XYZ file of N, CA and C in Angstrom:
861
model
N 6.755 2.489 -36.743
C 6.317 3.221 -35.549
C 7.528 3.667 -34.749
N 7.524 4.911 -34.248
C 8.647 5.362 -33.411
C 8.688 4.650 -32.063
N 7.629 3.924 -31.740
C 7.554 3.247 -30.439
C 7.929 1.765 -30.523
N 8.330 1.319 -31.717
C 8.594 -0.113 -31.910
C 9.618 -0.646 -30.916
N 10.664 0.141 -30.637
C 11.754 -0.342 -29.779
C 11.338 -0.459 -28.314
N 10.173 0.105 -27.963
C 9.710 0.018 -26.573
C 9.247 -1.384 -26.207
N 8.923 -2.207 -27.213
C 8.251 -3.476 -26.955
C 9.094 -4.657 -27.428
N 8.773 -5.831 -26.897
C 9.479 -7.049 -27.264
C 8.514 -7.958 -28.019
N 8.753 -8.134 -29.306
C 7.910 -9.005 -30.122
C 8.576 -10.368 -30.262
N 7.817 -11.402 -29.929
C 8.294 -12.763 -30.178
C 7.953 -13.164 -31.618
N 6.771 -12.710 -32.079
C 6.365 -12.902 -33.465
C 5.459 -11.735 -33.827
N 5.968 -10.854 -34.662
C 5.229 -9.634 -35.020
C 4.006 -9.984 -35.881
N 2.818 -9.384 -35.656
C 2.545 -8.315 -34.679
C 1.727 -8.772 -33.470
N 1.398 -10.076 -33.380
C 0.394 -10.503 -32.398
C 0.951 -11.222 -31.175
N 2.242 -11.522 -31.166
C 2.815 -12.274 -30.046
C 3.930 -11.429 -29.450
N 3.692 -10.874 -28.275
C 4.620 -9.924 -27.673
C 4.665 -10.142 -26.161
N 5.681 -9.579 -25.534
C 5.876 -9.744 -24.102
C 4.841 -8.931 -23.338
N 4.188 -9.579 -22.343
C 3.136 -8.933 -21.556
C 3.413 -9.109 -20.072
N 2.852 -8.217 -19.299
C 2.980 -8.315 -17.843
C 2.156 -9.497 -17.350
N 2.838 -10.444 -16.719
C 2.221 -11.670 -16.219
C 1.425 -12.396 -17.316
N 1.865 -12.238 -18.583
C 1.247 -12.902 -19.737
C -0.220 -12.529 -19.960
N -0.592 -11.319 -19.539
C -1.954 -10.824 -19.772
C -1.921 -9.997 -21.063
N -2.577 -10.443 -22.131
C -2.405 -9.822 -23.463
C -2.759 -8.345 -23.518
N -3.663 -7.880 -22.658
C -4.058 -6.463 -22.700
C -3.084 -5.573 -21.944
N -2.079 -6.159 -21.277
C -1.103 -5.374 -20.518
C 0.284 -5.560 -21.131
N 0.491 -4.898 -22.243
C 1.766 -4.998 -22.962
C 2.905 -4.476 -22.098
N 3.985 -5.236 -22.027
C 5.119 -4.835 -21.200
C 6.060 -3.924 -21.989
N 6.444 -2.820 -21.353
C 7.352 -1.862 -21.978
C 8.785 -2.157 -21.537
N 9.732 -1.960 -22.430
C 11.146 -2.149 -22.107
C 11.653 -0.929 -21.348
N 11.841 -1.113 -20.058
C 12.261 0.026 -19.219
C 13.686 0.481 -19.509
N 14.453 -0.352 -20.210
C 15.836 0.028 -20.513
C 15.952 0.772 -21.842
N 14.854 0.960 -22.559
C 14.913 1.630 -23.853
C 15.131 3.132 -23.661
N 16.196 3.707 -24.241
C 16.506 5.130 -24.033
C 15.386 6.058 -24.499
N 14.746 5.706 -25.608
C 13.652 6.533 -26.129
C 12.485 6.558 -25.151
N 12.189 5.405 -24.563
C 11.100 5.330 -23.580
C 11.451 6.145 -22.333
N 12.683 6.021 -21.857
C 13.084 6.788 -20.668
C 13.049 8.294 -20.949
N 13.437 8.686 -22.147
C 13.371 10.103 -22.509
C 11.918 10.579 -22.478
N 11.014 9.744 -22.977
C 9.581 10.056 -22.966
C 9.076 10.295 -21.534
N 9.592 9.541 -20.573
C 9.154 9.669 -19.179
C 9.870 10.778 -18.423
N 11.189 10.889 -18.603
C 12.014 11.669 -17.677
C 12.554 12.986 -18.227
N 12.444 13.233 -19.509
C 12.947 14.479 -20.083
C 12.399 15.674 -19.303
N 13.269 16.570 -18.784
C 12.823 17.673 -17.912
C 11.825 18.618 -18.559
N 11.827 18.712 -19.885
C 10.947 19.664 -20.554
C 9.562 19.082 -20.824
N 9.517 17.876 -21.372
C 8.234 17.308 -21.800
C 7.930 15.948 -21.184
N 8.838 15.401 -20.360
C 8.654 14.070 -19.799
C 7.388 13.942 -18.962
N 6.807 12.750 -18.998
C 5.559 12.494 -18.273
C 5.714 12.740 -16.773
N 6.814 12.272 -16.179
C 7.007 12.413 -14.730
C 7.048 13.882 -14.297
N 7.907 14.731 -14.883
C 7.897 16.136 -14.461
C 6.650 16.892 -14.916
N 6.059 16.505 -16.062
C 4.916 17.242 -16.602
C 3.776 17.348 -15.591
N 3.385 16.212 -15.018
C 2.232 16.228 -14.112
C 2.569 16.824 -12.756
N 3.830 16.744 -12.350
C 4.228 17.409 -11.111
C 4.125 18.924 -11.265
N 4.529 19.416 -12.431
C 4.426 20.857 -12.683
C 2.973 21.303 -12.796
N 2.086 20.357 -13.150
C 0.662 20.666 -13.223
C -0.002 20.669 -11.851
N 0.743 20.220 -10.815
C 0.197 20.267 -9.469
C 0.085 18.942 -8.750
N 0.456 17.842 -9.398
C 0.426 16.546 -8.710
C 1.402 16.555 -7.534
N 1.077 15.818 -6.486
C 1.919 15.777 -5.284
C 3.061 14.770 -5.399
N 2.942 13.839 -6.326
C 3.984 12.838 -6.466
C 3.523 11.709 -7.368
N 4.237 10.594 -7.290
C 3.918 9.422 -8.109
C 3.818 8.184 -7.231
N 2.750 7.415 -7.434
C 2.596 6.116 -6.783
C 2.871 5.043 -7.824
N 3.807 4.150 -7.532
C 4.278 3.162 -8.494
C 3.727 1.786 -8.155
N 2.886 1.272 -9.031
C 2.349 -0.069 -8.856
C 3.488 -1.075 -9.009
N 3.416 -2.173 -8.263
C 4.440 -3.232 -8.259
C 5.845 -2.660 -8.480
N 6.236 -1.761 -7.587
C 7.531 -1.086 -7.726
C 8.694 -2.068 -7.733
N 8.523 -3.221 -7.107
C 9.626 -4.172 -7.041
C 9.803 -4.944 -8.351
N 8.988 -4.646 -9.363
C 9.221 -5.222 -10.684
C 9.877 -4.220 -11.628
N 10.211 -3.043 -11.100
C 10.920 -2.036 -11.894
C 12.416 -2.108 -11.587
N 13.275 -1.964 -12.599
C 14.726 -1.986 -12.352
C 15.129 -0.867 -11.400
N 16.136 -1.135 -10.573
C 16.555 -0.149 -9.578
C 17.103 1.117 -10.237
N 17.843 0.974 -11.346
C 18.364 2.180 -11.996
C 17.230 3.000 -12.615
N 16.163 2.332 -13.026
C 14.980 3.027 -13.535
C 14.340 3.858 -12.423
N 14.225 3.271 -11.220
C 13.661 3.992 -10.078
C 14.522 5.201 -9.712
N 15.839 5.027 -9.760
C 16.732 6.144 -9.419
C 16.574 7.290 -10.421
N 16.441 6.937 -11.692
C 16.269 7.976 -12.705
C 14.904 8.657 -12.563
N 13.886 7.855 -12.241
C 12.556 8.427 -12.015
C 12.579 9.386 -10.832
N 13.240 8.976 -9.761
C 13.318 9.833 -8.573
C 13.995 11.171 -8.903
N 15.098 11.107 -9.640
C 15.805 12.343 -9.978
C 14.930 13.264 -10.826
N 14.233 12.684 -11.811
C 13.362 13.485 -12.663
C 12.254 14.141 -11.849
N 11.710 13.394 -10.874
C 10.629 13.930 -10.054
C 11.127 15.023 -9.121
N 12.224 14.771 -8.445
C 12.738 15.745 -7.482
C 13.266 17.007 -8.171
N 13.814 16.845 -9.370
C 14.273 18.026 -10.110
C 13.094 18.916 -10.484
N 11.971 18.281 -10.777
C 10.786 19.050 -11.167
C 10.073 19.642 -9.963
N 10.102 18.913 -8.842
C 9.390 19.357 -7.639
C 10.087 18.722 -6.444
N 10.815 19.519 -5.695
C 11.723 18.968 -4.678
C 11.011 18.147 -3.614
N 9.747 18.481 -3.309
C 9.034 17.741 -2.264
C 8.059 16.718 -2.842
N 8.217 16.352 -4.114
C 7.368 15.322 -4.710
C 7.591 13.996 -3.993
N 6.502 13.307 -3.693
C 6.591 12.028 -2.982
C 6.600 10.873 -3.975
N 7.521 9.932 -3.775
C 7.593 8.724 -4.599
C 7.199 7.548 -3.716
N 6.003 7.031 -3.951
C 5.428 5.959 -3.138
C 5.383 4.678 -3.950
N 5.871 3.581 -3.384
C 5.911 2.329 -4.125
C 5.115 1.227 -3.468
N 4.548 0.366 -4.303
C 3.896 -0.841 -3.805
C 4.958 -1.929 -3.626
N 5.311 -2.180 -2.374
C 6.248 -3.249 -2.021
C 5.617 -4.002 -0.857
N 5.418 -5.287 -0.991
C 4.644 -6.042 0.001
C 5.490 -6.577 1.158
N 6.799 -6.612 0.968
C 7.658 -7.224 1.977
C 8.495 -6.162 2.681
N 9.488 -6.607 3.429
C 10.427 -5.706 4.091
C 11.141 -4.878 3.030
N 10.878 -3.581 3.029
C 11.419 -2.719 1.972
C 12.905 -2.441 2.142
N 13.478 -2.838 3.258
C 14.903 -2.600 3.463
C 15.757 -3.723 2.893
N 15.139 -4.878 2.642
C 15.939 -6.042 2.275
C 15.044 -7.106 1.660
N 14.875 -7.063 0.357
C 14.104 -8.116 -0.293
C 14.790 -8.514 -1.595
N 14.473 -9.690 -2.073
C 15.011 -10.180 -3.337
C 13.858 -10.304 -4.321
N 13.978 -9.647 -5.462
C 12.963 -9.720 -6.506
C 13.651 -10.001 -7.831
N 13.190 -11.049 -8.523
C 13.822 -11.473 -9.772
C 15.323 -11.699 -9.579
N 15.648 -12.339 -8.448
C 17.022 -12.717 -8.109
C 17.945 -11.525 -7.888
N 17.371 -10.351 -7.670
C 18.176 -9.157 -7.413
C 17.859 -8.641 -6.012
N 18.872 -8.502 -5.127
C 18.620 -7.919 -3.806
C 18.299 -6.434 -3.935
N 17.301 -5.976 -3.198
C 16.840 -4.597 -3.334
C 16.584 -3.986 -1.962
N 16.927 -2.714 -1.830
C 16.577 -1.924 -0.652
C 16.018 -0.598 -1.137
N 14.814 -0.265 -0.658
C 14.113 0.914 -1.154
C 14.144 2.094 -0.176
N 14.866 1.950 0.922
C 14.786 2.969 1.974
C 16.094 3.729 2.154
N 16.946 3.765 1.116
C 18.253 4.400 1.234
C 18.276 5.831 0.723
N 17.118 6.349 0.309
C 17.056 7.728 -0.150
C 17.401 7.919 -1.607
N 17.526 6.806 -2.357
C 17.881 6.940 -3.778
C 16.778 6.434 -4.702
N 15.716 5.831 -4.141
C 14.628 5.319 -4.990
C 13.276 5.832 -4.478
N 12.730 5.184 -3.442
C 11.396 5.517 -2.951
C 11.459 6.343 -1.675
N 10.424 7.164 -1.461
C 10.268 7.884 -0.194
C 9.457 7.074 0.807
N 8.612 6.186 0.298
C 7.688 5.468 1.157
C 7.188 4.231 0.429
N 6.682 3.272 1.207
C 6.055 2.081 0.637
C 4.743 1.807 1.371
N 3.876 1.040 0.722
C 2.664 0.555 1.377
C 3.100 -0.483 2.414
N 2.739 -0.267 3.666
C 3.288 -1.083 4.749
C 2.439 -2.341 4.977
N 2.548 -3.278 4.040
C 1.791 -4.527 4.159
C 2.270 -5.418 5.304
N 3.569 -5.479 5.623
C 3.961 -6.306 6.776
C 3.284 -5.860 8.077
N 3.183 -4.544 8.296
C 2.496 -4.052 9.488
C 1.023 -4.418 9.436
N 0.412 -4.269 8.266
C -0.998 -4.658 8.106
C -1.206 -6.110 8.509
N -0.368 -7.002 7.985
C -0.516 -8.419 8.297
C -0.311 -8.680 9.787
N 0.646 -7.968 10.395
C 0.900 -8.154 11.817
C -0.266 -7.731 12.686
N -0.880 -6.602 12.345
C -2.022 -6.109 13.128
C -3.222 -7.029 12.958
N -3.489 -7.455 11.716
C -4.613 -8.367 11.483
C -4.409 -9.671 12.243
N -3.196 -10.194 12.187
C -2.891 -11.449 12.880
C -3.112 -11.309 14.386
N -2.694 -10.181 14.953
C -2.870 -9.939 16.385
C -4.348 -9.810 16.746
N -5.092 -9.051 15.967
C -6.498 -8.797 16.294
C -7.385 -10.025 16.075
N -6.918 -10.984 15.298
C -7.706 -12.205 15.063
C -7.137 -13.404 15.824
N -6.295 -13.144 16.825
C -5.770 -14.167 17.744
C -4.893 -15.206 17.051
N -4.247 -14.812 15.956
C -3.317 -15.728 15.295
C -1.879 -15.503 15.744
N -1.625 -14.375 16.408
C -0.295 -14.099 16.947
C -0.450 -13.270 18.212
N 0.630 -13.120 18.944
C 0.578 -12.457 20.238
C 1.025 -11.004 20.144
N 0.776 -10.277 21.216
C 1.244 -8.894 21.300
C 2.765 -8.837 21.253
N 3.419 -9.861 21.773
C 4.884 -9.888 21.717
C 5.369 -9.906 20.266
N 4.699 -10.690 19.419
C 5.102 -10.784 18.016
C 4.846 -9.472 17.275
N 3.713 -8.822 17.570
C 3.429 -7.549 16.914
C 4.416 -6.480 17.369
N 4.724 -6.449 18.663
C 5.705 -5.478 19.165
C 7.064 -5.707 18.514
N 7.422 -6.974 18.307
C 8.709 -7.275 17.659
C 8.716 -6.791 16.213
N 7.606 -6.966 15.497
C 7.518 -6.487 14.123
C 7.662 -4.962 14.070
N 6.978 -4.272 14.988
C 7.062 -2.808 15.028
C 8.497 -2.371 15.303
N 9.153 -3.043 16.243
C 10.545 -2.688 16.557
C 11.472 -3.019 15.398
N 11.188 -4.112 14.694
C 12.018 -4.478 13.544
C 12.010 -3.357 12.501
N 10.822 -2.835 12.180
C 10.760 -1.756 11.207
C 11.458 -0.508 11.739
N 11.347 -0.275 13.026
C 12.032 0.860 13.650
C 13.552 0.701 13.516
N 14.022 -0.538 13.553
C 15.455 -0.810 13.481
C 16.004 -0.720 12.053
N 15.259 -1.236 11.077
C 15.818 -1.369 9.731
C 15.492 -0.199 8.811
N 14.455 0.580 9.126
C 14.107 1.726 8.282
C 14.736 3.002 8.829
N 15.452 3.754 8.003
C 15.917 5.077 8.453
C 14.721 5.924 8.871
N 14.930 6.829 9.825
C 13.823 7.604 10.393
C 12.965 8.311 9.337
N 13.550 9.004 8.335
C 12.693 9.673 7.353
C 11.773 8.705 6.613
N 12.266 7.487 6.348
C 11.468 6.482 5.657
C 10.418 5.897 6.599
N 10.837 5.608 7.828
C 9.941 5.026 8.825
C 8.757 5.947 9.109
N 9.020 7.244 9.225
C 7.971 8.200 9.562
C 7.137 8.597 8.336
N 7.505 8.072 7.168
C 6.728 8.336 5.950
C 6.006 7.086 5.449
N 6.142 5.964 6.154
C 5.546 4.711 5.678
C 4.031 4.847 5.541
N 3.486 4.309 4.451
C 2.039 4.322 4.238
C 1.433 3.147 4.997
N 1.004 3.427 6.227
C 0.445 2.390 7.095
C -1.039 2.215 6.786
N -1.430 1.008 6.450
C -2.797 0.766 5.995
C -3.338 -0.538 6.562
N -4.664 -0.624 6.633
C -5.362 -1.879 6.927
C -6.182 -2.314 5.716
N -6.986 -1.376 5.181
C -7.769 -1.673 3.990
C -6.951 -1.454 2.739
N -7.260 -2.225 1.683
C -6.491 -2.139 0.439
C -7.352 -2.582 -0.728
N -7.097 -1.985 -1.889
C -7.810 -2.364 -3.110
C -7.387 -3.740 -3.618
N -6.348 -4.310 -3.047
C -5.873 -5.623 -3.470
C -6.250 -6.744 -2.507
N -7.038 -6.443 -1.511
C -7.449 -7.435 -0.527
C -8.935 -7.276 -0.222
N -9.534 -8.313 0.350
C -10.936 -8.217 0.768
C -11.098 -7.049 1.731
N -12.297 -6.511 1.809
C -12.563 -5.407 2.721
C -12.125 -5.772 4.141
N -11.533 -4.780 4.820
C -10.918 -5.052 6.114
C -11.929 -5.542 7.146
N -13.174 -5.077 7.075
C -14.190 -5.540 8.030
C -14.458 -7.027 7.812
N -14.492 -7.462 6.548
C -14.633 -8.892 6.270
C -13.443 -9.672 6.805
N -12.242 -9.147 6.549
C -11.020 -9.841 6.972
C -11.006 -10.021 8.489
N -11.304 -8.947 9.223
C -11.230 -8.995 10.683
C -12.366 -9.802 11.295
N -13.444 -9.999 10.535
C -14.538 -10.858 11.004
C -14.302 -12.314 10.622
N -13.199 -12.592 9.922
C -12.898 -13.952 9.486
C -13.776 -14.407 8.345
N -14.234 -13.471 7.511
C -15.200 -13.777 6.454
C -14.695 -13.309 5.087
N -13.496 -13.731 4.710
C -13.001 -13.389 3.374
C -13.641 -14.284 2.312
N -13.968 -15.535 2.707
C -14.660 -16.486 1.829
C -13.902 -16.709 0.526
N -12.570 -16.735 0.604
C -11.744 -16.910 -0.590
C -11.936 -18.277 -1.242
N -12.419 -19.261 -0.484
C -12.561 -20.615 -1.012
C -13.763 -20.753 -1.936
N -14.657 -19.758 -1.928
C -15.870 -19.836 -2.741
C -15.626 -19.299 -4.149
N -16.343 -19.823 -5.139
C -16.229 -19.290 -6.507
C -16.617 -17.817 -6.543
N -16.050 -17.114 -7.504
C -16.269 -15.674 -7.617
C -17.758 -15.315 -7.671
N -18.530 -16.072 -8.438
C -19.946 -15.750 -8.592
C -20.695 -15.857 -7.272
N -20.328 -16.830 -6.426
C -21.018 -17.019 -5.153
C -20.682 -15.919 -4.155
N -19.539 -15.262 -4.348
C -19.127 -14.224 -3.402
C -19.779 -12.872 -3.674
N -20.443 -12.747 -4.813
C -20.939 -11.444 -5.260
C -21.881 -10.785 -4.253
N -22.806 -11.546 -3.700
C -23.845 -10.946 -2.855
C -23.761 -11.371 -1.397
N -22.624 -11.904 -0.979
C -22.476 -12.321 0.412
C -22.416 -11.110 1.334
N -23.088 -11.175 2.457
C -23.077 -10.102 3.447
C -22.852 -10.684 4.839
N -22.203 -9.906 5.684
C -21.937 -10.345 7.051
C -23.224 -10.364 7.861
N -23.265 -11.286 8.832
C -24.368 -11.249 9.786
C -24.166 -10.064 10.721
N -25.170 -9.764 11.499
C -25.057 -8.641 12.431
C -23.916 -8.853 13.412
N -23.741 -10.077 13.898
C -22.670 -10.367 14.852
C -21.304 -10.302 14.168
N -21.202 -10.826 12.947
C -19.943 -10.749 12.212
C -19.552 -9.297 11.950
N -20.520 -8.484 11.584
C -20.256 -7.069 11.321
C -19.809 -6.365 12.594
N -20.455 -6.668 13.707
C -20.064 -6.052 14.985
C -18.628 -6.398 15.324
N -18.268 -7.668 15.159
C -16.900 -8.100 15.468
C -15.899 -7.435 14.527
N -16.214 -7.411 13.227
C -15.300 -6.822 12.248
C -15.063 -5.343 12.482
N -16.133 -4.585 12.773
C -15.970 -3.143 12.975
C -15.281 -2.840 14.300
N -15.554 -3.635 15.317
C -14.886 -3.432 16.615
C -13.377 -3.619 16.470
N -12.986 -4.663 15.756
C -11.554 -4.910 15.534
C -10.947 -3.864 14.602
N -11.727 -3.391 13.642
C -11.243 -2.364 12.717
C -10.890 -1.086 13.460
N -11.752 -0.655 14.367
C -11.463 0.553 15.149
C -10.209 0.349 15.991
N -10.077 -0.829 16.576
C -8.881 -1.116 17.373
C -7.628 -1.093 16.497
N -7.730 -1.643 15.297
C -6.591 -1.624 14.385
C -6.210 -0.220 13.973
N -7.210 0.646 13.743
C -6.913 2.026 13.386
C -6.329 2.787 14.570
N -6.704 2.425 15.787
C -6.073 3.018 16.975
C -4.577 2.718 16.969
N -4.229 1.486 16.617
C -2.815 1.106 16.570
C -2.099 1.899 15.471
N -2.714 1.966 14.267
C -2.088 2.719 13.175
C -1.849 4.170 13.548
N -2.861 4.787 14.179
C -2.759 6.212 14.502
C -1.791 6.471 15.652
N -1.415 5.426 16.369
C -0.474 5.584 17.474
C 0.980 5.387 17.033
N 1.184 4.925 15.809
C 2.536 4.591 15.342
C 3.093 5.669 14.410
N 4.417 5.746 14.278
C 5.009 6.606 13.246
C 4.549 6.153 11.859
N 4.569 7.087 10.924
C 4.123 6.775 9.579
C 2.887 7.576 9.228
N 2.307 7.260 8.080
C 1.108 7.955 7.612
C -0.073 6.999 7.669
N -0.902 7.090 8.725
C -2.076 6.209 8.799
C -3.013 6.507 7.637
N -3.407 5.467 6.927
C -4.126 5.632 5.668
C -5.439 4.855 5.698
N -6.469 5.457 5.116
C -7.808 4.863 5.094
C -8.196 4.540 3.660
N -8.683 3.332 3.422
C -9.222 2.951 2.118
C -10.691 3.367 2.080
N -11.069 4.128 1.046
C -12.412 4.724 1.003
C -13.498 3.692 1.328
N -14.450 4.110 2.122
C -15.596 3.262 2.416
C -15.442 2.377 3.630
N -14.182 2.094 4.044
C -13.999 1.265 5.244
C -14.623 1.941 6.455
N -14.457 3.286 6.525
C -14.998 4.031 7.663
C -16.519 4.122 7.627
N -17.104 3.797 6.477
C -18.566 3.847 6.331
C -19.197 2.470 6.480
N -18.359 1.453 6.698
C -18.879 0.100 6.910
C -19.007 -0.725 5.651
N -18.281 -0.363 4.590
C -18.388 -1.093 3.326
C -17.854 -2.518 3.485
N -18.603 -3.481 2.954
C -18.214 -4.880 2.992
C -17.799 -5.338 1.599
N -17.167 -6.513 1.529
C -16.824 -7.076 0.232
C -15.714 -8.100 0.338
N -15.811 -9.146 -0.466
C -14.746 -10.136 -0.545
C -13.690 -9.627 -1.522
N -12.786 -10.516 -1.934
C -11.654 -10.089 -2.761
C -12.117 -9.523 -4.102
N -11.178 -8.874 -4.783
C -11.390 -8.224 -6.069
C -12.312 -9.056 -6.977
N -13.365 -8.457 -7.536
C -13.682 -7.031 -7.604
C -14.627 -6.521 -6.513
N -15.028 -7.390 -5.602
C -16.093 -7.005 -4.657
C -15.581 -6.132 -3.517
N -14.261 -5.951 -3.446
C -13.681 -5.022 -2.471
C -13.617 -3.598 -3.023
N -14.078 -3.400 -4.247
C -13.976 -2.091 -4.901
C -15.347 -1.487 -5.174
N -16.330 -1.857 -4.374
C -17.687 -1.362 -4.568
C -17.800 0.137 -4.361
N -18.902 0.701 -4.821
C -19.113 2.135 -4.697
C -19.378 2.531 -3.253
N -19.099 3.776 -2.943
C -19.303 4.293 -1.584
C -20.792 4.234 -1.232
N -21.135 3.808 -0.016
C -22.551 3.613 0.351
C -23.259 4.913 0.750
N -23.384 5.834 -0.215
C -23.990 7.132 0.086
C -25.392 6.945 0.663
N -25.644 7.591 1.803
C -26.948 7.516 2.453
C -27.133 6.286 3.317
N -26.167 5.368 3.274
C -26.264 4.142 4.078
C -25.022 3.970 4.949
N -24.313 5.059 5.208
C -23.073 4.980 5.975
C -23.344 4.541 7.416
N -22.379 3.839 7.988
C -22.401 3.530 9.422
C -21.887 4.777 10.141
N -22.803 5.614 10.597
C -22.438 6.914 11.170
C -21.607 6.753 12.432
N -21.929 5.756 13.236
C -21.183 5.522 14.479
C -19.730 5.165 14.168
N -19.523 4.318 13.172
C -18.171 3.926 12.784
C -17.423 5.122 12.200
N -18.083 5.888 11.342
C -17.465 7.089 10.781
C -16.981 8.026 11.877
N -17.814 8.218 12.887
C -17.473 9.124 13.987
C -16.247 8.637 14.740
N -16.177 7.328 14.965
C -15.044 6.758 15.705
C -13.743 6.931 14.928
N -13.770 6.667 13.615
C -12.569 6.805 12.797
C -12.178 8.267 12.669
N -13.165 9.145 12.488
C -12.889 10.582 12.379
C -12.190 11.088 13.638
N -12.655 10.640 14.803
C -12.063 11.081 16.072
C -10.601 10.651 16.164
N -10.288 9.447 15.688
C -8.904 8.969 15.726
C -8.006 9.831 14.843
N -8.476 10.159 13.648
C -7.666 10.966 12.736
C -7.513 12.400 13.240
N -8.545 12.951 13.866
C -8.421 14.297 14.431
C -7.402 14.306 15.565
N -7.449 13.271 16.398
C -6.478 13.179 17.487
C -5.061 13.091 16.929
N -4.899 12.292 15.896
C -3.586 12.132 15.272
C -3.098 13.457 14.670
N -3.975 14.103 13.920
C -3.597 15.330 13.224
C -3.234 16.448 14.201
N -3.862 16.471 15.362
C -3.653 17.551 16.325
C -2.608 17.218 17.387
N -1.885 16.106 17.202
C -0.919 15.681 18.220
C 0.490 15.616 17.636
N 1.356 16.586 17.929
C 2.744 16.527 17.458
C 3.466 15.264 17.913
N 3.159 14.786 19.111
C 3.869 13.609 19.618
C 3.522 12.367 18.792
N 2.254 12.252 18.335
C 1.884 11.098 17.522
C 2.452 11.200 16.110
N 2.676 12.412 15.632
C 3.201 12.586 14.289
C 4.713 12.414 14.227
N 5.430 12.982 15.197
C 6.891 13.026 15.081
C 7.623 12.508 16.311
N 6.891 12.093 17.336
C 7.537 11.705 18.583
C 8.295 10.388 18.492
N 9.091 10.135 19.535
C 9.823 8.873 19.652
C 8.846 7.718 19.902
N 9.330 6.503 19.702
C 8.478 5.314 19.802
C 9.142 4.241 20.651
N 8.308 3.629 21.494
C 8.706 2.411 22.198
C 7.528 1.447 22.147
N 7.744 0.241 21.637
C 6.688 -0.764 21.519
C 7.070 -1.997 22.327
N 6.203 -2.365 23.251
C 6.430 -3.537 24.098
C 5.104 -4.279 24.278
N 5.145 -5.376 25.003
C 3.935 -6.133 25.308
C 3.909 -6.462 26.789
N 2.735 -6.376 27.378
C 2.556 -6.732 28.782
C 2.310 -8.222 28.923
N 1.539 -8.771 27.987
C 1.267 -10.205 27.918
C 0.830 -10.514 26.480
N 0.370 -11.726 26.243
C 0.005 -12.120 24.882
C -1.046 -11.212 24.257
N -1.907 -10.626 25.088
C -3.055 -9.877 24.566
C -2.932 -8.370 24.710
N -1.834 -7.886 25.296
C -1.748 -6.457 25.593
C -0.509 -5.835 24.964
N -0.753 -5.010 23.944
C 0.309 -4.277 23.266
C 0.431 -2.893 23.905
N 1.659 -2.466 24.163
C 1.898 -1.136 24.732
C 2.682 -0.306 23.719
N 2.102 0.813 23.294
C 2.790 1.750 22.415
C 3.000 3.036 23.203
N 4.248 3.402 23.404
C 4.590 4.609 24.150
C 5.203 5.614 23.199
N 4.684 6.828 23.170
C 5.230 7.908 22.349
C 5.579 9.074 23.261
N 6.701 9.738 22.976
C 7.063 10.923 23.736
C 7.849 11.864 22.845
N 7.946 13.111 23.267
C 8.595 14.140 22.456
C 9.335 15.100 23.368
N 10.416 15.643 22.868
C 11.191 16.613 23.660
C 10.692 18.022 23.358
């Protein structure tokens, strides 16, 4: 097979290197020249091919498990094919300074990723809205990202609350992730009316914070319609067509319209402070 060199066989043909030892997810050797040519070749490579077909960019799952030189080569192939192609990576920690597989990595220097999924901000907002941390701590987290991320990276961050890798945000904010229960028992669990009210009220408040900050406020499908669910796979349920929470949809829609129509919220300067433990102040202004 011309693809033999892409893989690592411990004992041919049934024992090979896999991602997290999952047999159906065969791990590819990212350092193999033939494999890189398959991905990055300007004429037929997978990365430029789909950009030329109209894709806006590439989203890289577990980007921090990819070698840094691989990311740099991917970025060059993408930008050569389409100068404004976006390279978005899944990185759960501080993207300016993390260690993965004993290698220090920074993704915000303009040579690898354009943006990352902003999980630290997500955790900070959830912690604040569920009374696990104070407004002072959230303001400090916001300022920290403002300090360590270059402006182009900071203003491109994928700011999110809901995620396909976590329980539905309404469940999380209502304190009803139910992670301690067996998977089968979580299948049909639903929030009470009071739990749902609390979860959606906090969700709207969290989206207000996202829409007030630099970055790209992002919505996970169905959250705005009131979709519930515990961790994977129950956080990936189908959209509730005909059963949407219209009031919640309207509230989220209004926030996004305000954001989209406000230059100051999109590109303005930022100051984040706290008045007391419960009051976060976000100030935006523009020249």
